[in-house]
Amino acid sequence: MKKTIIVIIVLVVIIGVYYFVSNKKSYDVPTLMDNSQVQTQTNPEPVVNTNTITTNVAPLNASVSIKNFSFSPATLNVKTGTKVTWVNNDSVGHTVTSDTNGIFDSGIISPGQSFSFTFVNAGSIGYHCTPHPMMKGNVVVEN
């Protein structure tokens, strides 16, 4: 019985190899050197990669000076994506804290130090200095 199974397997393998060899042309894969089977397209469609958009736009930056217990400019107009940096040019510590909780809060900025925030949403965002509530500013963000 084992011999019969072995003979059958050998015959199946031989038949398979014969079939593969006799029909070899249908399995040929064109190589880089074989141009006879390469089809060319005369007017190819442009390929558009929608996954990546590259622009040569410089990053947007703006600054606000903190001096004499005030923000200068008091109102700053920027575009979305702008990074605003507040620089403490005063002799005491200040904060830059959004009037709407949770948008941004610098904590105390010591003299000579700075704080930055990038505005990604359009709108008008008021802010103040927590220890000096009379210090107020506004950033107007447009698309």
Coordinates of N, CA and C in Angstrom, one line a residue:
M1 N 0.8 -1.2 0.0 CA 0.0 0.0 0.0 C 0.9 1.3 0.0
K2 N 2.0 1.3 0.8 CA 2.8 2.4 0.9 C 3.5 2.6 -0.5
K3 N 3.9 1.5 -1.2 CA 4.6 1.6 -2.4 C 3.6 2.3 -3.5
T4 N 2.3 1.9 -3.4 CA 1.4 2.5 -4.3 C 1.2 4.0 -4.1
I5 N 1.2 4.4 -2.9 CA 1.0 5.8 -2.6 C 2.3 6.6 -3.1
I6 N 3.5 6.0 -2.9 CA 4.7 6.7 -3.3 C 4.7 6.8 -4.8
V7 N 4.3 5.7 -5.5 CA 4.3 5.7 -7.0 C 3.3 6.8 -7.5
I8 N 2.2 6.9 -6.8 CA 1.2 7.9 -7.2 C 1.7 9.3 -7.1
I9 N 2.4 9.5 -5.9 CA 3.0 10.9 -5.7 C 4.1 11.2 -6.7
V10 N 4.9 10.2 -7.0 CA 6.0 10.4 -8.0 C 5.4 10.7 -9.3
L11 N 4.3 10.0 -9.7 CA 3.7 10.3 -11.0 C 3.0 11.7 -11.1
V12 N 2.4 12.1 -10.0 CA 1.8 13.4 -9.9 C 2.9 14.5 -10.1
V13 N 4.0 14.3 -9.4 CA 5.1 15.2 -9.5 C 5.7 15.3 -10.9
I14 N 5.9 14.1 -11.5 CA 6.4 14.1 -12.9 C 5.4 14.7 -13.9
I15 N 4.1 14.4 -13.7 CA 3.1 15.1 -14.6 C 3.1 16.6 -14.4
G16 N 3.2 17.0 -13.1 CA 3.3 18.5 -12.9 C 4.5 19.1 -13.5
V17 N 5.6 18.5 -13.3 CA 6.8 19.1 -13.9 C 6.7 19.1 -15.4
Y18 N 6.2 18.1 -16.1 CA 6.1 18.0 -17.5 C 5.1 19.1 -18.0
Y19 N 4.0 19.3 -17.2 CA 3.0 20.3 -17.6 C 3.6 21.7 -17.5
F20 N 4.4 21.9 -16.5 CA 5.0 23.2 -16.3 C 6.0 23.5 -17.4
V21 N 6.9 22.5 -17.7 CA 7.9 22.7 -18.7 C 7.3 22.9 -20.1
S22 N 6.2 22.1 -20.4 CA 5.6 22.2 -21.7 C 4.8 23.6 -21.9
N23 N 4.4 24.2 -20.8 CA 3.7 25.4 -20.9 C 4.5 26.6 -20.4
K24 N 5.8 26.5 -20.4 CA 6.7 27.4 -19.8 C 6.5 28.8 -20.3
K25 N 6.1 29.1 -21.6 CA 6.0 30.4 -22.1 C 4.9 31.2 -21.4
S26 N 3.9 30.6 -21.0 CA 2.8 31.3 -20.3 C 3.3 31.8 -18.9
Y27 N 4.4 31.2 -18.4 CA 4.9 31.7 -17.1 C 6.1 32.6 -17.2
D28 N 6.5 32.9 -18.4 CA 7.7 33.8 -18.6 C 7.3 35.2 -18.0
V29 N 8.2 35.8 -17.3 CA 8.0 37.2 -16.8 C 9.0 38.0 -17.6
P30 N 8.6 39.1 -18.2 CA 9.5 40.0 -18.9 C 10.6 40.5 -18.0
T31 N 11.8 40.5 -18.5 CA 12.9 41.1 -17.7 C 13.1 42.5 -18.2
L32 N 14.0 43.2 -17.5 CA 14.3 44.6 -17.9 C 14.9 44.7 -19.3
M33 N 15.6 43.6 -19.7 CA 16.3 43.6 -21.0 C 15.4 43.2 -22.1
D34 N 14.2 42.6 -21.8 CA 13.3 42.0 -22.8 C 12.2 43.0 -23.1
N35 N 12.4 43.9 -24.1 CA 11.4 44.9 -24.4 C 10.2 44.4 -25.2
S36 N 10.3 43.1 -25.7 CA 9.3 42.6 -26.6 C 8.0 42.4 -25.9
Q37 N 8.0 42.3 -24.6 CA 6.7 42.0 -23.9 C 6.3 43.2 -23.1
V38 N 7.0 44.3 -23.2 CA 6.6 45.5 -22.4 C 5.7 46.4 -23.3
Q39 N 4.6 46.8 -22.6 CA 3.7 47.7 -23.3 C 4.0 49.1 -22.8
T40 N 3.9 50.0 -23.7 CA 4.1 51.4 -23.4 C 2.9 52.2 -23.6
Q41 N 2.7 53.2 -22.8 CA 1.5 54.1 -22.9 C 2.0 55.4 -23.4
T42 N 1.4 55.9 -24.5 CA 1.8 57.1 -25.1 C 1.5 58.4 -24.3
N43 N 0.3 58.4 -23.7 CA -0.1 59.5 -22.9 C -0.5 59.1 -21.5
P44 N 0.5 58.9 -20.6 CA 0.2 58.4 -19.3 C -0.5 59.5 -18.5
E45 N -1.4 59.0 -17.6 CA -2.1 59.9 -16.7 C -1.2 60.4 -15.6
P46 N -1.3 61.6 -15.2 CA -0.4 62.1 -14.1 C -0.8 61.4 -12.8
V47 N 0.2 61.1 -12.0 CA 0.0 60.5 -10.7 C 0.0 61.6 -9.7
V48 N -1.1 61.5 -8.9 CA -1.3 62.5 -7.9 C -1.2 61.8 -6.5
N49 N -0.3 62.2 -5.7 CA -0.2 61.6 -4.3 C -1.0 62.5 -3.4
T50 N -2.2 62.0 -2.9 CA -3.0 62.8 -2.1 C -2.7 62.7 -0.6
N51 N -1.7 61.8 -0.3 CA -1.3 61.6 1.1 C -0.3 62.7 1.6
T52 N 0.4 63.3 0.8 CA 1.4 64.3 1.2 C 1.2 65.6 0.4
I53 N 1.1 66.7 1.1 CA 1.1 68.0 0.4 C 2.3 68.8 0.9
T54 N 3.2 69.2 0.0 CA 4.3 69.9 0.4 C 4.2 71.3 -0.1
T55 N 4.4 72.3 0.8 CA 4.4 73.7 0.4 C 5.7 74.3 0.8
N56 N 6.0 75.4 0.1 CA 7.2 76.1 0.4 C 6.9 77.4 1.2
V57 N 6.0 77.3 2.1 CA 5.5 78.5 2.9 C 6.4 78.6 4.2
A58 N 6.9 79.7 4.4 CA 7.7 79.9 5.6 C 6.8 79.9 6.8
P59 N 7.3 79.4 7.9 CA 6.4 79.4 9.1 C 6.1 80.8 9.5
L60 N 4.9 81.0 10.0 CA 4.4 82.3 10.4 C 4.8 82.6 11.9
N61 N 5.4 83.7 12.2 CA 5.8 84.1 13.5 C 5.4 85.5 13.8
A62 N 5.1 85.7 15.1 CA 4.8 87.1 15.5 C 5.3 87.2 17.0
S63 N 5.5 88.4 17.4 CA 5.9 88.6 18.8 C 5.1 89.7 19.5
V64 N 5.1 89.6 20.8 CA 4.5 90.6 21.7 C 5.5 90.9 22.8
S65 N 5.7 92.2 23.0 CA 6.6 92.6 24.1 C 5.8 92.8 25.4
I66 N 6.3 92.4 26.5 CA 5.8 92.7 27.8 C 6.7 93.7 28.4
K67 N 6.2 94.9 28.6 CA 7.0 96.0 29.2 C 6.1 97.0 29.8
N68 N 6.6 97.6 30.9 CA 5.9 98.6 31.6 C 4.5 98.2 32.0
F69 N 4.4 96.9 32.4 CA 3.1 96.3 32.8 C 2.0 96.4 31.7
S70 N 2.4 96.1 30.5 CA 1.5 96.1 29.4 C 2.0 95.2 28.3
F71 N 1.1 94.7 27.4 CA 1.4 93.9 26.3 C 1.4 94.8 25.0
S72 N 2.5 94.7 24.2 CA 2.6 95.6 23.1 C 3.0 94.8 21.9
P73 N 2.1 94.7 20.9 CA 0.8 95.4 20.8 C -0.2 94.7 21.6
A74 N -1.2 95.6 22.0 CA -2.3 95.0 22.9 C -3.2 94.1 22.1
T75 N -3.4 94.4 20.8 CA -4.1 93.6 19.9 C -3.2 93.2 18.7
L76 N -3.2 91.9 18.5 CA -2.3 91.3 17.4 C -3.2 90.6 16.5
N77 N -3.0 90.9 15.2 CA -3.8 90.2 14.1 C -2.8 89.2 13.4
V78 N -3.2 87.9 13.4 CA -2.4 86.9 12.8 C -3.2 85.9 11.9
K79 N -2.5 85.1 11.1 CA -3.2 84.1 10.3 C -3.1 82.8 11.1
T80 N -4.0 81.8 10.8 CA -4.0 80.5 11.5 C -2.6 79.9 11.2
G81 N -2.1 79.2 12.2 CA -0.8 78.6 12.1 C 0.4 79.5 12.5
T82 N 0.0 80.7 13.0 CA 1.1 81.6 13.4 C 1.5 81.2 14.8
K83 N 2.8 81.2 15.0 CA 3.4 81.0 16.4 C 3.7 82.4 17.0
V84 N 3.0 82.7 18.1 CA 3.2 84.0 18.7 C 4.1 83.8 19.9
T85 N 5.1 84.7 20.1 CA 6.0 84.6 21.2 C 5.9 85.9 22.0
W86 N 5.6 85.7 23.3 CA 5.6 86.8 24.2 C 7.0 86.9 24.9
V87 N 7.6 88.1 24.9 CA 8.9 88.2 25.5 C 8.8 89.2 26.7
N88 N 9.2 88.7 27.9 CA 9.1 89.6 29.1 C 10.3 90.5 29.1
N89 N 10.1 91.8 28.7 CA 11.1 92.8 28.8 C 10.9 93.7 30.0
D90 N 10.2 93.2 31.0 CA 9.8 94.0 32.2 C 10.8 93.6 33.3
S91 N 10.7 94.3 34.4 CA 11.6 94.0 35.6 C 11.0 93.0 36.5
V92 N 9.7 92.5 36.3 CA 9.1 91.5 37.2 C 8.5 90.4 36.3
G93 N 8.1 89.3 37.0 CA 7.5 88.2 36.3 C 6.0 88.5 35.9
H94 N 5.6 87.9 34.8 CA 4.2 88.1 34.3 C 3.8 86.7 33.7
T95 N 2.5 86.6 33.5 CA 1.9 85.4 32.8 C 1.2 85.9 31.5
V96 N 1.0 84.9 30.6 CA 0.2 85.1 29.5 C -0.9 84.0 29.6
T97 N -2.1 84.4 30.0 CA -3.1 83.4 30.4 C -4.4 83.7 29.6
S98 N -4.9 82.8 28.8 CA -6.1 83.0 28.0 C -7.2 83.3 28.9
D99 N -8.1 84.2 28.4 CA -9.3 84.5 29.2 C -10.3 83.3 29.2
T100 N -10.2 82.4 28.2 CA -11.0 81.2 28.2 C -10.1 80.1 28.8
N101 N -10.5 79.5 29.8 CA -9.7 78.5 30.5 C -9.2 77.4 29.6
G102 N -8.0 77.0 29.7 CA -7.4 75.9 29.0 C -6.8 76.1 27.7
I103 N -7.0 77.3 27.1 CA -6.4 77.5 25.8 C -4.8 77.6 25.9
F104 N -4.4 78.5 26.7 CA -3.0 78.6 27.0 C -2.8 79.3 28.4
D105 N -1.7 78.9 29.0 CA -1.3 79.6 30.3 C 0.2 79.4 30.4
S106 N 1.0 80.5 30.4 CA 2.4 80.4 30.4 C 3.0 80.1 31.7
G107 N 2.3 80.3 32.8 CA 2.9 80.3 34.1 C 3.7 81.6 34.2
I108 N 4.5 81.8 35.3 CA 5.3 83.0 35.4 C 6.4 83.0 34.4
I109 N 6.5 84.1 33.6 CA 7.6 84.3 32.7 C 8.5 85.3 33.4
S110 N 9.7 84.8 33.7 CA 10.7 85.7 34.4 C 11.2 86.8 33.4
P111 N 11.7 87.9 34.0 CA 12.3 88.9 33.1 C 13.4 88.3 32.2
G112 N 13.3 88.6 30.9 CA 14.3 88.1 29.9 C 13.8 86.8 29.3
Q113 N 12.8 86.2 29.8 CA 12.3 84.9 29.3 C 11.1 85.1 28.3
S114 N 10.7 84.0 27.7 CA 9.6 84.1 26.7 C 8.7 82.9 26.8
F115 N 7.5 83.1 26.2 CA 6.5 82.0 26.1 C 6.0 82.0 24.7
S116 N 5.7 80.9 24.0 CA 5.2 80.8 22.7 C 4.0 79.9 22.6
F117 N 3.1 80.3 21.7 CA 1.9 79.5 21.5 C 1.5 79.6 20.0
T118 N 1.1 78.5 19.4 CA 0.8 78.5 18.0 C -0.8 78.4 17.9
F119 N -1.3 79.4 17.1 CA -2.8 79.5 17.0 C -3.2 78.8 15.7
V120 N -4.0 77.7 15.9 CA -4.4 76.9 14.8 C -5.9 77.1 14.5
N121 N -6.7 77.7 15.3 CA -8.1 78.0 15.1 C -8.3 79.5 14.9
A122 N -9.2 79.8 14.0 CA -9.6 81.2 13.8 C -10.5 81.7 15.0
G123 N -10.4 83.0 15.3 CA -11.2 83.5 16.3 C -10.4 84.6 17.1
S124 N -11.1 85.2 18.0 CA -10.5 86.3 18.8 C -10.3 85.7 20.2
I125 N -9.0 85.8 20.7 CA -8.7 85.2 22.0 C -8.1 86.3 22.9
G126 N -8.8 86.6 23.9 CA -8.4 87.5 24.9 C -7.5 86.8 25.9
Y127 N -6.5 87.6 26.4 CA -5.6 87.1 27.5 C -5.3 88.1 28.5
H128 N -4.7 87.7 29.6 CA -4.3 88.7 30.6 C -3.1 88.1 31.4
C129 N -2.6 89.0 32.3 CA -1.5 88.6 33.2 C -2.2 88.3 34.6
T130 N -2.0 87.0 35.1 CA -2.7 86.6 36.3 C -2.3 87.5 37.5
P131 N -1.1 87.8 37.8 CA -0.7 88.6 38.9 C -1.1 90.1 38.7
H132 N -1.2 90.5 37.5 CA -1.5 91.9 37.2 C -2.7 91.9 36.2
P133 N -3.9 91.7 36.8 CA -5.1 91.6 35.9 C -5.5 92.8 35.1
M134 N -4.9 94.0 35.4 CA -5.1 95.1 34.5 C -4.4 95.0 33.2
M135 N -3.4 94.1 33.1 CA -2.7 93.8 31.8 C -3.6 92.9 31.0
K136 N -4.0 93.4 29.8 CA -4.9 92.7 28.9 C -4.4 92.8 27.5
G137 N -4.6 91.7 26.8 CA -4.3 91.7 25.3 C -5.2 90.8 24.6
N138 N -5.1 90.8 23.2 CA -6.0 90.1 22.4 C -5.3 89.7 21.1
V139 N -5.5 88.4 20.7 CA -5.0 87.9 19.5 C -6.2 87.6 18.6
V140 N -6.2 88.2 17.4 CA -7.3 88.0 16.4 C -6.7 87.1 15.3
V141 N -7.2 85.9 15.2 CA -6.7 84.9 14.3 C -7.7 84.7 13.1
E142 N -7.2 84.9 11.9 CA -8.0 84.8 10.7 C -7.4 83.7 9.8
N143 N -8.3 83.0 9.0 CA -7.8 82.0 8.0 C -7.0 82.6 6.9

